[in-house]
Tab-separated table of C-alpha atoms and ligand atoms in Angstrom:
chain	number	residue	atom	x	y	z
A	1292	UNK	CA	94.818	-100.915	-7.341
A	1293	UNK	CA	98.225	-100.677	-5.748
A	1294	UNK	CA	99.854	-103.670	-4.122
A	1295	UNK	CA	99.593	-102.235	-0.601
A	1296	UNK	CA	95.873	-101.567	-1.034
A	1297	UNK	CA	95.515	-105.144	-2.219
A	1298	UNK	CA	96.955	-106.439	0.986
A	1299	UNK	CA	95.954	-103.819	3.520
A	1300	UNK	CA	92.672	-105.472	4.420
A	1301	UNK	CA	94.459	-108.549	5.624
A	1302	UNK	CA	94.175	-110.809	2.623
A	1303	UNK	CA	95.638	-110.879	-0.816
A	1304	UNK	CA	93.254	-110.286	-3.696
A	1305	UNK	CA	95.871	-110.877	-6.350
A	1306	UNK	CA	98.477	-113.460	-5.416
A	1307	UNK	CA	101.203	-113.901	-7.947
A	1308	UNK	CA	102.811	-117.331	-7.913
A	1309	UNK	CA	106.251	-117.810	-9.449
A	1310	UNK	CA	108.541	-120.780	-10.107
A	1311	UNK	CA	112.333	-121.044	-10.249
A	1312	UNK	CA	114.016	-123.758	-12.289
A	1313	UNK	CA	117.523	-125.198	-12.351
A	1314	UNK	CA	119.504	-122.633	-14.306
A	1315	UNK	CA	122.628	-122.615	-16.434
A	1316	UNK	CA	125.527	-120.453	-15.261
A	1317	UNK	CA	124.760	-116.992	-13.880
A	1318	UNK	CA	126.986	-114.269	-15.337
A	1319	UNK	CA	127.084	-110.490	-15.330
A	1320	UNK	CA	127.559	-107.263	-13.352
A	1321	UNK	CA	124.618	-105.880	-11.449
A	1322	UNK	CA	123.783	-103.195	-8.925
A	1323	UNK	CA	120.942	-104.017	-6.554
A	1324	UNK	CA	118.599	-101.214	-5.382
A	1325	UNK	CA	119.319	-98.798	-2.552
A	1326	UNK	CA	119.496	-99.890	1.064
A	1327	UNK	CA	116.083	-100.150	2.680
A	1328	UNK	CA	117.179	-99.096	6.186
A	1329	UNK	CA	119.014	-96.031	4.904
A	1330	UNK	CA	116.198	-95.124	2.510
A	1331	UNK	CA	113.591	-95.025	5.310
A	1332	UNK	CA	115.921	-93.004	7.508
A	1333	UNK	CA	116.816	-90.561	4.742
A	1334	UNK	CA	113.144	-89.631	4.286
A	1335	UNK	CA	112.290	-89.486	7.994
A	1336	UNK	CA	115.391	-87.607	9.136
A	1337	UNK	CA	115.454	-85.129	6.266
A	1338	UNK	CA	111.807	-84.371	7.082
A	1339	UNK	CA	113.063	-83.325	10.538
A	1340	UNK	CA	115.623	-80.859	9.176
A	1341	UNK	CA	114.916	-77.236	8.304
A	1342	UNK	CA	115.335	-76.831	4.552
A	1343	UNK	CA	115.729	-79.069	1.504
A	1344	UNK	CA	117.641	-82.350	1.303
A	1345	UNK	CA	118.305	-84.078	-2.012
A	1346	UNK	CA	118.488	-87.858	-1.885
A	1347	UNK	CA	120.071	-90.007	-4.629
A	1348	UNK	CA	119.698	-93.767	-5.033
A	1349	UNK	CA	116.588	-94.036	-2.861
A	1350	UNK	CA	115.047	-97.506	-2.834
A	1351	UNK	CA	111.701	-97.107	-4.585
A	1352	UNK	CA	110.201	-100.221	-3.021
A	1353	UNK	CA	106.736	-100.175	-1.520
A	1354	UNK	CA	107.911	-99.983	2.092
A	1355	UNK	CA	109.889	-96.819	1.416
A	1356	UNK	CA	107.203	-95.266	-0.790
A	1357	UNK	CA	104.801	-95.696	2.132
A	1358	UNK	CA	107.241	-93.828	4.377
A	1359	UNK	CA	107.430	-91.021	1.765
A	1360	UNK	CA	103.612	-90.755	1.784
A	1361	UNK	CA	103.594	-90.699	5.584
A	1362	UNK	CA	106.158	-87.859	5.649
A	1363	UNK	CA	103.861	-85.868	3.342
A	1364	UNK	CA	100.888	-86.608	5.599
A	1365	UNK	CA	102.948	-85.200	8.513
A	1366	UNK	CA	103.595	-81.936	6.668
A	1367	UNK	CA	106.946	-82.395	4.885
A	1368	UNK	CA	107.192	-81.617	1.186
A	1369	UNK	CA	108.422	-84.787	-0.524
A	1370	UNK	CA	108.915	-84.884	-4.283
A	1371	UNK	CA	110.286	-87.421	-6.732
A	1372	UNK	CA	112.678	-85.719	-9.139
A	1373	UNK	CA	113.725	-88.752	-11.197
A	1374	UNK	CA	114.764	-92.387	-10.764
A	1375	UNK	CA	115.887	-92.734	-7.143
A	1376	UNK	CA	116.212	-88.936	-6.903
A	1377	UNK	CA	114.038	-87.300	-4.273
A	1378	UNK	CA	113.756	-83.917	-2.601
A	1379	UNK	CA	112.513	-83.436	0.959
A	1380	UNK	CA	111.701	-80.077	2.533
A	1381	UNK	CA	111.720	-80.717	6.264
A	1382	UNK	CA	109.602	-79.180	8.994
A	1383	UNK	CA	112.254	-79.216	11.739
A	1384	UNK	CA	112.534	-81.224	14.969
A	1385	UNK	CA	109.149	-81.318	16.715
A	1386	UNK	CA	107.480	-79.728	13.668
A	1387	UNK	CA	105.293	-82.522	12.321
A	1388	UNK	CA	101.649	-81.560	11.717
A	1389	UNK	CA	98.734	-83.706	12.839
A	1390	UNK	CA	97.835	-85.976	9.910
A	1391	UNK	CA	94.296	-85.810	8.476
A	1392	UNK	CA	93.928	-89.602	8.180
A	1393	UNK	CA	95.556	-92.868	9.276
A	1394	UNK	CA	99.237	-93.449	8.480
A	1395	UNK	CA	99.469	-96.655	6.407
A	1396	UNK	CA	102.887	-98.320	6.603
A	1397	UNK	CA	101.876	-101.340	4.514
A	1398	UNK	CA	104.309	-104.198	5.237
A	1399	UNK	CA	107.018	-102.118	6.934
A	1400	UNK	CA	108.020	-102.509	10.560
A	1401	UNK	CA	110.947	-100.132	10.068
A	1402	UNK	CA	108.834	-97.285	8.681
A	1403	UNK	CA	106.217	-97.751	11.375
A	1404	UNK	CA	108.498	-98.014	14.397
A	1405	UNK	CA	110.824	-95.195	13.380
A	1406	UNK	CA	107.917	-92.843	12.693
A	1407	UNK	CA	106.340	-93.795	16.035
A	1408	UNK	CA	109.514	-92.442	17.594
A	1409	UNK	CA	109.496	-89.292	15.478
A	1410	UNK	CA	105.811	-88.605	16.245
A	1411	UNK	CA	106.320	-89.336	19.966
A	1412	UNK	CA	108.348	-86.134	20.266
A	1413	UNK	CA	105.633	-83.937	18.701
A	1414	UNK	CA	102.409	-82.627	20.279
A	1415	UNK	CA	100.191	-84.427	17.741
A	1416	UNK	CA	98.038	-87.542	17.560
A	1417	UNK	CA	98.344	-90.057	14.712
A	1418	UNK	CA	96.763	-93.409	13.886
A	1419	UNK	CA	99.381	-95.995	12.821
A	1420	UNK	CA	98.254	-98.893	10.631
A	1421	UNK	CA	99.561	-101.450	8.162
A	1422	UNK	CA	98.821	-104.693	6.335
A	1423	UNK	CA	97.904	-108.043	7.890
A	1424	UNK	CA	101.574	-108.926	8.439
A	1425	UNK	CA	102.400	-105.634	10.180
A	1426	UNK	CA	99.224	-105.857	12.279
A	1427	UNK	CA	100.632	-109.058	13.820
A	1428	UNK	CA	103.985	-107.558	14.813
A	1429	UNK	CA	104.821	-106.361	18.337
A	1430	UNK	CA	104.711	-102.599	18.927
A	1431	UNK	CA	104.720	-102.679	22.718
A	1432	UNK	CA	108.526	-102.878	22.686
A	1433	UNK	CA	108.504	-99.368	21.174
A	1434	UNK	CA	105.619	-98.016	23.250
A	1435	UNK	CA	107.370	-98.841	26.534
A	1436	UNK	CA	110.256	-96.381	26.122
A	1437	UNK	CA	108.090	-93.874	24.223
A	1438	UNK	CA	105.680	-93.702	27.149
A	1439	UNK	CA	108.603	-92.882	29.459
A	1440	UNK	CA	109.405	-90.024	27.093
A	1441	UNK	CA	105.809	-88.805	27.504
A	1442	UNK	CA	103.901	-90.236	24.531
A	1443	UNK	CA	100.770	-92.383	25.023
A	1444	UNK	CA	98.867	-94.995	23.084
A	1445	UNK	CA	95.245	-93.821	23.186
A	1446	UNK	CA	93.940	-96.894	21.388
A	1447	UNK	CA	95.536	-100.074	20.143
A	1448	UNK	CA	94.662	-103.604	19.102
A	1449	UNK	CA	95.133	-106.517	21.517
A	1450	UNK	CA	98.680	-107.132	22.666
A	1451	UNK	CA	99.867	-103.619	21.751
A	1452	UNK	CA	99.431	-104.085	18.021
A	1453	UNK	CA	98.275	-101.961	15.081
A	1454	UNK	CA	95.996	-100.138	14.451
A	1455	UNK	CA	97.381	-97.893	17.182
A	1456	UNK	CA	96.633	-94.265	17.990
A	1457	UNK	CA	99.669	-92.511	19.421
A	1458	UNK	CA	99.580	-89.185	21.200
A	1459	UNK	CA	102.965	-87.504	21.104
A	1460	UNK	CA	104.493	-85.732	24.102
A	1461	UNK	CA	103.905	-82.034	24.636
A	1462	UNK	CA	107.084	-81.834	26.728
A	1463	UNK	CA	109.246	-84.838	25.830
A	1464	UNK	CA	111.493	-86.106	28.626
A	1465	UNK	CA	115.027	-87.353	27.862
A	1466	UNK	CA	115.539	-90.933	29.031
A	1467	UNK	CA	118.316	-93.433	29.524
A	1468	UNK	CA	117.113	-96.667	28.002
A	1469	UNK	CA	118.718	-100.097	28.274
A	1470	UNK	CA	117.215	-101.925	25.316
A	1471	UNK	CA	115.966	-105.406	26.228
A	1472	UNK	CA	116.153	-106.644	22.604
A	1473	UNK	CA	118.796	-106.228	19.911
A	1474	UNK	CA	116.716	-104.015	17.637
A	1475	UNK	CA	117.881	-101.082	15.536
A	1476	UNK	CA	114.257	-100.097	15.042
A	1477	UNK	CA	113.716	-99.798	18.780
A	1478	UNK	CA	116.983	-97.893	19.295
A	1479	UNK	CA	116.105	-95.565	16.433
A	1480	UNK	CA	112.585	-94.902	17.721
A	1481	UNK	CA	114.008	-93.773	21.084
A	1482	UNK	CA	116.654	-91.572	19.453
A	1483	UNK	CA	114.151	-89.933	17.100
A	1484	UNK	CA	111.817	-89.174	20.005
A	1485	UNK	CA	114.799	-87.901	21.990
A	1486	UNK	CA	115.553	-85.303	19.321
A	1487	UNK	CA	112.694	-83.199	20.665
A	1488	UNK	CA	113.641	-83.609	24.337
A	1489	UNK	CA	116.001	-81.265	26.172
A	1490	UNK	CA	119.196	-82.816	27.550
A	1491	UNK	CA	120.664	-86.184	26.707
A	1492	UNK	CA	118.800	-89.232	25.472
A	1493	UNK	CA	120.829	-92.411	25.979
A	1494	UNK	CA	120.292	-95.874	24.511
A	1495	UNK	CA	122.372	-98.787	25.763
A	1496	UNK	CA	122.384	-101.960	23.691
A	1497	UNK	CA	123.963	-105.239	24.787
A	1498	UNK	CA	124.518	-106.220	21.160
A	1499	UNK	CA	125.381	-103.481	18.666
A	1500	UNK	CA	122.739	-103.182	15.941
A	1501	UNK	CA	122.917	-101.323	12.624
A	1502	UNK	CA	124.006	-97.750	13.263
A	1503	UNK	CA	122.526	-95.923	10.275
A	1504	UNK	CA	120.377	-93.651	12.463
A	1505	UNK	CA	123.356	-92.528	14.525
A	1506	UNK	CA	125.428	-91.891	11.398
A	1507	UNK	CA	122.686	-89.973	9.632
A	1508	UNK	CA	121.903	-87.860	12.697
A	1509	UNK	CA	125.561	-86.845	12.737
A	1510	UNK	CA	125.381	-86.147	8.978
A	1511	UNK	CA	122.535	-83.694	9.647
A	1512	UNK	CA	124.454	-81.953	12.436
A	1513	UNK	CA	123.233	-83.601	15.653
A	1514	UNK	CA	125.715	-84.428	18.427
A	1515	UNK	CA	125.818	-88.194	18.858
A	1516	UNK	CA	128.496	-90.066	20.777
A	1517	UNK	CA	128.932	-93.826	20.664
A	1518	UNK	CA	130.935	-95.732	23.260
A	1519	UNK	CA	131.596	-99.468	23.535
A	1520	UNK	CA	129.869	-101.413	26.325
A	1521	UNK	CA	131.100	-104.904	27.184
A	1522	UNK	CA	132.191	-107.216	24.378
A	1523	UNK	CA	129.502	-106.472	21.800
A	1524	UNK	CA	127.451	-103.573	23.159
A	1525	UNK	CA	127.224	-99.803	22.719
A	1526	UNK	CA	126.056	-96.740	24.544
A	1527	UNK	CA	124.613	-94.069	22.251
A	1528	UNK	CA	124.160	-90.545	23.601
A	1529	UNK	CA	122.182	-87.920	21.691
A	1530	UNK	CA	122.166	-84.248	22.645
A	1531	UNK	CA	118.546	-83.144	22.381
A	1532	UNK	CA	116.942	-80.282	20.478
A	1533	UNK	CA	119.553	-79.863	17.754
A	1534	UNK	CA	118.771	-77.838	14.693
A	1535	UNK	CA	119.077	-80.459	11.991
A	1536	UNK	CA	120.457	-78.975	8.795
A	1537	UNK	CA	119.859	-80.438	5.344
A	1538	UNK	CA	122.760	-82.188	3.615
A	1539	UNK	CA	122.681	-84.305	0.438
A	1540	UNK	CA	122.438	-88.072	0.819
A	1541	UNK	CA	123.562	-90.943	-1.404
A	1542	UNK	CA	121.943	-94.295	-0.609
A	1543	UNK	CA	124.313	-97.254	-1.201
A	1544	UNK	CA	123.205	-100.636	-2.593
A	1545	UNK	CA	121.486	-102.860	-0.031
A	1546	UNK	CA	123.608	-105.780	1.215
A	1547	UNK	CA	120.424	-107.571	2.299
A	1548	UNK	CA	119.193	-107.454	-1.326
A	1549	UNK	CA	122.643	-108.251	-2.766
A	1550	UNK	CA	122.473	-111.444	-0.682
A	1551	UNK	CA	120.039	-113.030	-3.177
A	1552	UNK	CA	122.007	-112.815	-6.446
A	1553	UNK	CA	125.158	-113.503	-4.416
A	1554	UNK	CA	123.663	-116.697	-3.002
A	1555	UNK	CA	122.404	-117.763	-6.421
A	1556	UNK	CA	125.881	-117.336	-7.932
A	1557	UNK	CA	127.373	-119.498	-5.150
A	1558	UNK	CA	125.094	-122.476	-5.809
A	1559	UNK	CA	124.533	-122.444	-9.591
A	1560	UNK	CA	127.590	-124.338	-10.903
A	1561	UNK	CA	130.031	-122.352	-13.051
A	1562	UNK	CA	128.574	-118.946	-12.120
A	1563	UNK	CA	130.566	-115.760	-11.698
A	1564	UNK	CA	128.972	-112.356	-11.074
A	1565	UNK	CA	130.003	-108.912	-9.848
A	1566	UNK	CA	127.825	-106.957	-7.440
A	1567	UNK	CA	128.514	-103.253	-7.631
A	1568	UNK	CA	128.615	-100.719	-4.793
A	1569	UNK	CA	127.330	-103.007	-2.017
A	1570	UNK	CA	127.300	-101.388	1.409
A	1571	UNK	CA	129.757	-103.183	3.698
A	1572	UNK	CA	128.959	-101.513	7.022
A	1573	UNK	CA	130.289	-104.155	9.474
A	1574	UNK	CA	126.992	-104.095	11.382
A	1575	UNK	CA	125.310	-105.444	8.219
A	1576	UNK	CA	127.771	-107.957	6.815
A	1577	UNK	CA	127.467	-110.973	9.115
A	1578	UNK	CA	126.301	-113.011	6.122
A	1579	UNK	CA	129.486	-112.304	4.171
A	1580	UNK	CA	131.605	-113.291	7.195
A	1581	UNK	CA	129.636	-116.523	7.588
A	1582	UNK	CA	129.787	-117.392	3.901
A	1583	UNK	CA	133.544	-116.911	3.801
A	1584	UNK	CA	133.781	-119.331	6.763
A	1585	UNK	CA	131.691	-121.774	4.717
A	1586	UNK	CA	134.198	-121.580	1.876
A	1587	UNK	CA	132.445	-119.088	-0.404
A	1588	UNK	CA	134.619	-117.292	-2.941
A	1589	UNK	CA	133.658	-113.656	-2.411
A	1590	UNK	CA	136.368	-111.271	-3.521
A	1591	UNK	CA	136.380	-107.571	-2.676
A	1592	UNK	CA	137.414	-105.807	-5.878
A	1593	UNK	CA	137.401	-102.181	-4.780
A	1594	UNK	CA	136.225	-100.215	-1.798
A	1595	UNK	CA	135.241	-96.607	-1.246
A	1596	UNK	CA	133.087	-94.481	1.013
A	1597	UNK	CA	129.733	-93.455	-0.352
A	1598	UNK	CA	127.462	-91.163	1.665
A	1599	UNK	CA	129.328	-91.937	4.903
A	1600	UNK	CA	129.096	-95.711	4.396
A	1601	UNK	CA	131.742	-98.136	3.133
A	1602	UNK	CA	130.823	-99.761	-0.167
A	1603	UNK	CA	132.554	-102.414	-2.263
A	1604	UNK	CA	132.305	-104.196	-5.589
A	1605	UNK	CA	132.158	-107.925	-4.875
A	1606	UNK	CA	133.048	-110.750	-7.266
A	1607	UNK	CA	131.281	-114.009	-6.412
A	1608	UNK	CA	132.052	-117.425	-7.888
A	1609	UNK	CA	130.182	-120.695	-7.564
A	1610	UNK	CA	131.724	-122.435	-4.548
A	1611	UNK	CA	131.748	-125.667	-2.618
A	1612	UNK	CA	130.278	-124.835	0.791
A	1613	UNK	CA	130.631	-126.575	4.151
A	1614	UNK	CA	128.381	-126.366	7.209
A	1615	UNK	CA	129.384	-124.045	10.074
A	1616	UNK	CA	128.230	-122.826	13.493
A	1617	UNK	CA	126.854	-119.298	13.369
A	1618	UNK	CA	127.192	-117.679	16.821
A	1619	UNK	CA	124.220	-115.882	18.380
A	1620	UNK	CA	126.326	-112.726	18.783
A	1621	UNK	CA	126.460	-112.416	15.000
A	1622	UNK	CA	122.668	-112.357	14.613
A	1623	UNK	CA	122.160	-108.556	14.693
A	1624	UNK	CA	124.590	-108.085	11.792
A	1625	UNK	CA	122.737	-110.564	9.586
A	1626	UNK	CA	119.248	-110.668	11.070
A	1627	UNK	CA	117.495	-110.437	7.682
A	1628	UNK	CA	119.780	-112.964	6.000
A	1629	UNK	CA	118.874	-116.206	7.804
A	1630	UNK	CA	116.318	-117.439	5.240
A	1631	UNK	CA	118.863	-117.170	2.417
A	1632	UNK	CA	121.662	-118.565	4.608
A	1633	UNK	CA	119.426	-121.550	5.381
A	1634	UNK	CA	119.044	-122.139	1.637
A	1635	UNK	CA	122.821	-122.017	1.189
A	1636	UNK	CA	123.271	-124.334	4.173
A	1637	UNK	CA	121.141	-126.928	2.324
A	1638	UNK	CA	123.650	-126.885	-0.542
A	1639	UNK	CA	126.611	-127.107	1.858
A	1640	UNK	CA	128.147	-130.372	3.004
A	1641	UNK	CA	127.508	-130.912	6.704
A	1642	UNK	CA	125.446	-129.295	9.425
A	1643	UNK	CA	124.946	-125.572	9.864
A	1644	UNK	CA	123.678	-124.459	13.253
A	1645	UNK	CA	122.382	-120.889	13.427
A	1646	UNK	CA	122.119	-119.851	17.047
A	1647	UNK	CA	119.954	-117.356	18.915
A	1648	UNK	CA	117.236	-116.559	16.379
A	1649	UNK	CA	114.347	-115.581	18.676
A	1650	UNK	CA	113.948	-112.215	16.886
A	1651	UNK	CA	113.198	-114.067	13.631
A	1652	UNK	CA	109.816	-115.004	15.068
A	1653	UNK	CA	108.615	-111.382	14.910
A	1654	UNK	CA	109.691	-110.362	11.411
A	1655	UNK	CA	107.408	-109.930	8.365
A	1656	UNK	CA	106.411	-113.519	9.187
A	1657	UNK	CA	107.527	-116.000	11.837
A	1658	UNK	CA	110.698	-116.439	9.820
A	1659	UNK	CA	112.084	-119.201	11.997
A	1660	UNK	CA	109.105	-121.490	11.371
A	1661	UNK	CA	108.609	-120.339	7.774
A	1662	UNK	CA	112.286	-120.858	6.854
A	1663	UNK	CA	112.250	-124.378	8.270
A	1664	UNK	CA	109.040	-125.078	6.373
A	1665	UNK	CA	110.520	-123.691	3.138
A	1666	UNK	CA	113.369	-126.202	3.369
A	1667	UNK	CA	111.206	-129.069	4.544
A	1668	UNK	CA	108.768	-128.885	1.604
A	1669	UNK	CA	111.808	-129.052	-0.653
A	1670	UNK	CA	113.202	-132.219	0.893
A	1671	UNK	CA	115.914	-130.656	3.068
A	1672	UNK	CA	116.624	-132.050	6.533
A	1673	UNK	CA	116.027	-129.169	8.992
A	1674	UNK	CA	115.245	-128.774	12.698
A	1675	UNK	CA	114.400	-126.023	15.129
A	1676	UNK	CA	115.889	-126.512	18.602
A	1677	UNK	CA	114.899	-123.735	20.992
A	1678	UNK	CA	115.920	-120.572	19.156
A	1679	UNK	CA	118.392	-122.361	16.894
A	1680	UNK	CA	117.891	-123.386	13.286
A	1681	UNK	CA	119.803	-126.480	12.221
A	1682	UNK	CA	120.198	-127.453	8.574
A	1683	UNK	CA	121.756	-130.794	7.645
A	1684	UNK	CA	123.335	-129.999	4.291
A	1685	UNK	CA	123.883	-132.709	1.704
A	1686	UNK	CA	125.520	-130.605	-1.000
A	1687	UNK	CA	122.244	-130.558	-2.932
A	1688	UNK	CA	118.538	-129.856	-2.495
A	1689	UNK	CA	115.766	-131.994	-3.986
A	1690	UNK	CA	113.300	-129.093	-4.478
A	1691	UNK	CA	109.854	-129.840	-5.908
A	1692	UNK	CA	107.911	-127.874	-3.255
A	1693	UNK	CA	105.672	-124.841	-3.298
A	1694	UNK	CA	106.663	-122.446	-0.525
A	1695	UNK	CA	104.140	-120.477	1.541
A	1696	UNK	CA	105.652	-116.996	1.751
A	1697	UNK	CA	103.353	-115.502	4.447
A	1698	UNK	CA	103.500	-111.924	3.034
A	1699	UNK	CA	107.292	-112.042	3.464
A	1700	UNK	CA	109.514	-110.729	0.651
A	1701	UNK	CA	112.677	-112.364	1.916
A	1702	UNK	CA	111.127	-115.827	2.098
A	1703	UNK	CA	109.878	-115.445	-1.468
A	1704	UNK	CA	113.323	-114.452	-2.793
A	1705	UNK	CA	115.106	-117.144	-0.760
A	1706	UNK	CA	112.832	-119.889	-2.080
A	1707	UNK	CA	113.289	-118.699	-5.662
A	1708	UNK	CA	117.072	-118.708	-5.299
A	1709	UNK	CA	116.851	-122.272	-4.026
A	1710	UNK	CA	114.935	-123.345	-7.121
A	1711	UNK	CA	117.712	-122.077	-9.420
A	1712	UNK	CA	119.969	-124.903	-8.222
A	1713	UNK	CA	117.671	-127.598	-6.794
A	1714	UNK	CA	116.949	-130.821	-8.684
A	1715	UNK	CA	113.242	-130.070	-9.139
A	1716	UNK	CA	111.715	-126.573	-9.539
A	1717	UNK	CA	110.707	-124.554	-6.471
A	1718	UNK	CA	107.519	-122.514	-6.521
A	1719	UNK	CA	106.299	-119.683	-4.285
A	1720	UNK	CA	102.629	-119.061	-3.636
A	1721	UNK	CA	103.042	-115.281	-3.845
A	1722	UNK	CA	105.922	-113.221	-5.223
A	1723	UNK	CA	103.983	-109.934	-4.922
A	1724	UNK	CA	105.689	-108.847	-1.694
A	1725	UNK	CA	109.142	-108.827	-3.293
A	1726	UNK	CA	108.425	-105.229	-4.358
A	1727	UNK	CA	108.478	-104.131	-0.711
A	1728	UNK	CA	112.298	-104.283	-0.719
A	1729	UNK	CA	113.588	-105.330	-4.157
A	1730	UNK	CA	111.669	-103.936	-7.112
A	1731	UNK	CA	113.097	-105.418	-10.312
A	1732	UNK	CA	114.302	-108.608	-8.568
A	1733	UNK	CA	112.891	-110.951	-11.195
A	1734	UNK	CA	114.255	-108.919	-14.121
A	1735	UNK	CA	117.697	-108.547	-12.492
A	1736	UNK	CA	117.915	-112.277	-11.815
A	1737	UNK	CA	116.724	-113.155	-15.325
A	1738	UNK	CA	119.388	-110.781	-16.687
A	1739	UNK	CA	122.021	-112.936	-14.959
A	1740	UNK	CA	120.536	-116.082	-16.506
A	1741	UNK	CA	118.052	-117.206	-13.852
A	1742	UNK	CA	115.077	-119.269	-15.016
A	1743	UNK	CA	112.074	-117.668	-13.335
A	1744	UNK	CA	108.567	-117.895	-14.724
B	2764	LIG	C1	115.921	-102.633	10.490
B	2764	LIG	C2	116.202	-103.334	11.617
B	2764	LIG	C3	115.950	-104.790	11.740
B	2764	LIG	C4	115.730	-105.457	10.386
B	2764	LIG	C5	114.842	-104.650	9.492
B	2764	LIG	C6	115.400	-103.270	9.263
B	2764	LIG	C7	116.176	-101.184	10.482
B	2764	LIG	O1	114.801	-104.958	12.524
B	2764	LIG	O2	115.168	-106.738	10.549
B	2764	LIG	O3	114.672	-105.285	8.223
B	2764	LIG	O4	116.178	-100.572	9.399
B	2764	LIG	O5	116.388	-100.623	11.566
B	2764	LIG	P1	114.858	-104.951	14.150
B	2764	LIG	O6	115.331	-103.649	14.585
B	2764	LIG	O7	113.450	-105.222	14.589
B	2764	LIG	O8	115.787	-106.075	14.487
């Protein structure tokens, strides 16, 4: 039985606990798997082109595999050619076919919300579903703009949650949408729906969020213009009804996955590792900025452009860290990195205050509460004040706890990294969800010298 089937009924049949122990130096050169955001988009957008797109370096984690299956269910031809190498024959904008059964997105909010947008511009009906974690996450934020475009939820669970039956628009209407939350998923859903509408679809965001959808739409030949709004915002304008043309894609290594070995190398004394080909899109690298402010030795060895994104090899050395203030405006560029930053803040000297984390409450788990709990059970002094997370670092972490991971891959990896440098081992109740974003995590970390068993 596959992992997603295991969990899709709302409980885990096969939990897999794991423990991390204080490790000797971490050494080596590694390349983490492909970027999750770009991998989802490469499958969804190439399925909306006319013709064949070849993708290299696709993340073959469960979240992305579920998106590949969904694209097939919607009529695209999606084939795996080799490791990370995929071919997608698209059906064109507005060309998705009505699926025969429910679309199961497993643990993935990105897959689900982006495909809701893509389906909203097609005259079809589809039932969206996922695992117990995804069934708790808010979908109304996406339905609101999609209903203005002309799509409708025919059925949904309480509070606008999955399972949700969406009827796409027969004649999609272009909208101008001022996004009330800093969410790339929400922005992307509106843009993907807008592809099928005549005229201009406009999304205005107060805080710029990751721009992979905009970049990839341009890569496939759509007309997208991006203008600054205020200090941190953007206005994205998409010209509707383009003919999207296939073009090869190379997926760079995921900075959100690189964060885990990078963090481990910073806190295990004497370590030095090189992370190869990490994407350094500035809308994704808030963690690196913050860590440099904390005193982390992260050296950029070489940079190049790979598939329209900047990538770099990074050398990381064990470092003495100090607590810092992380401004709320930085949150969108490091939204997935707060659990691992909180771990690093425990090993820093002094207080780290991470501001404006309300969006963390609606991730794969309530990551604000779960991150605080992860630290607390391991003897770290931590508080939540409003939407801020405050960690009082003492240059060390006692460890000795077992962390409840709440079906959340990033909590599991963060806790395990902590245990590589804490005084006592750190356990996680369930490491199974790590495969959603980082297949091979345990083997890669062991290859660097991490004690995981
Ligand atoms: C993602 C956007 C972020 C992030 C998620 C991936 C994306 O979510 O947390 O892991 O690929 O667009 P939000 O858009 O909900 O902030």
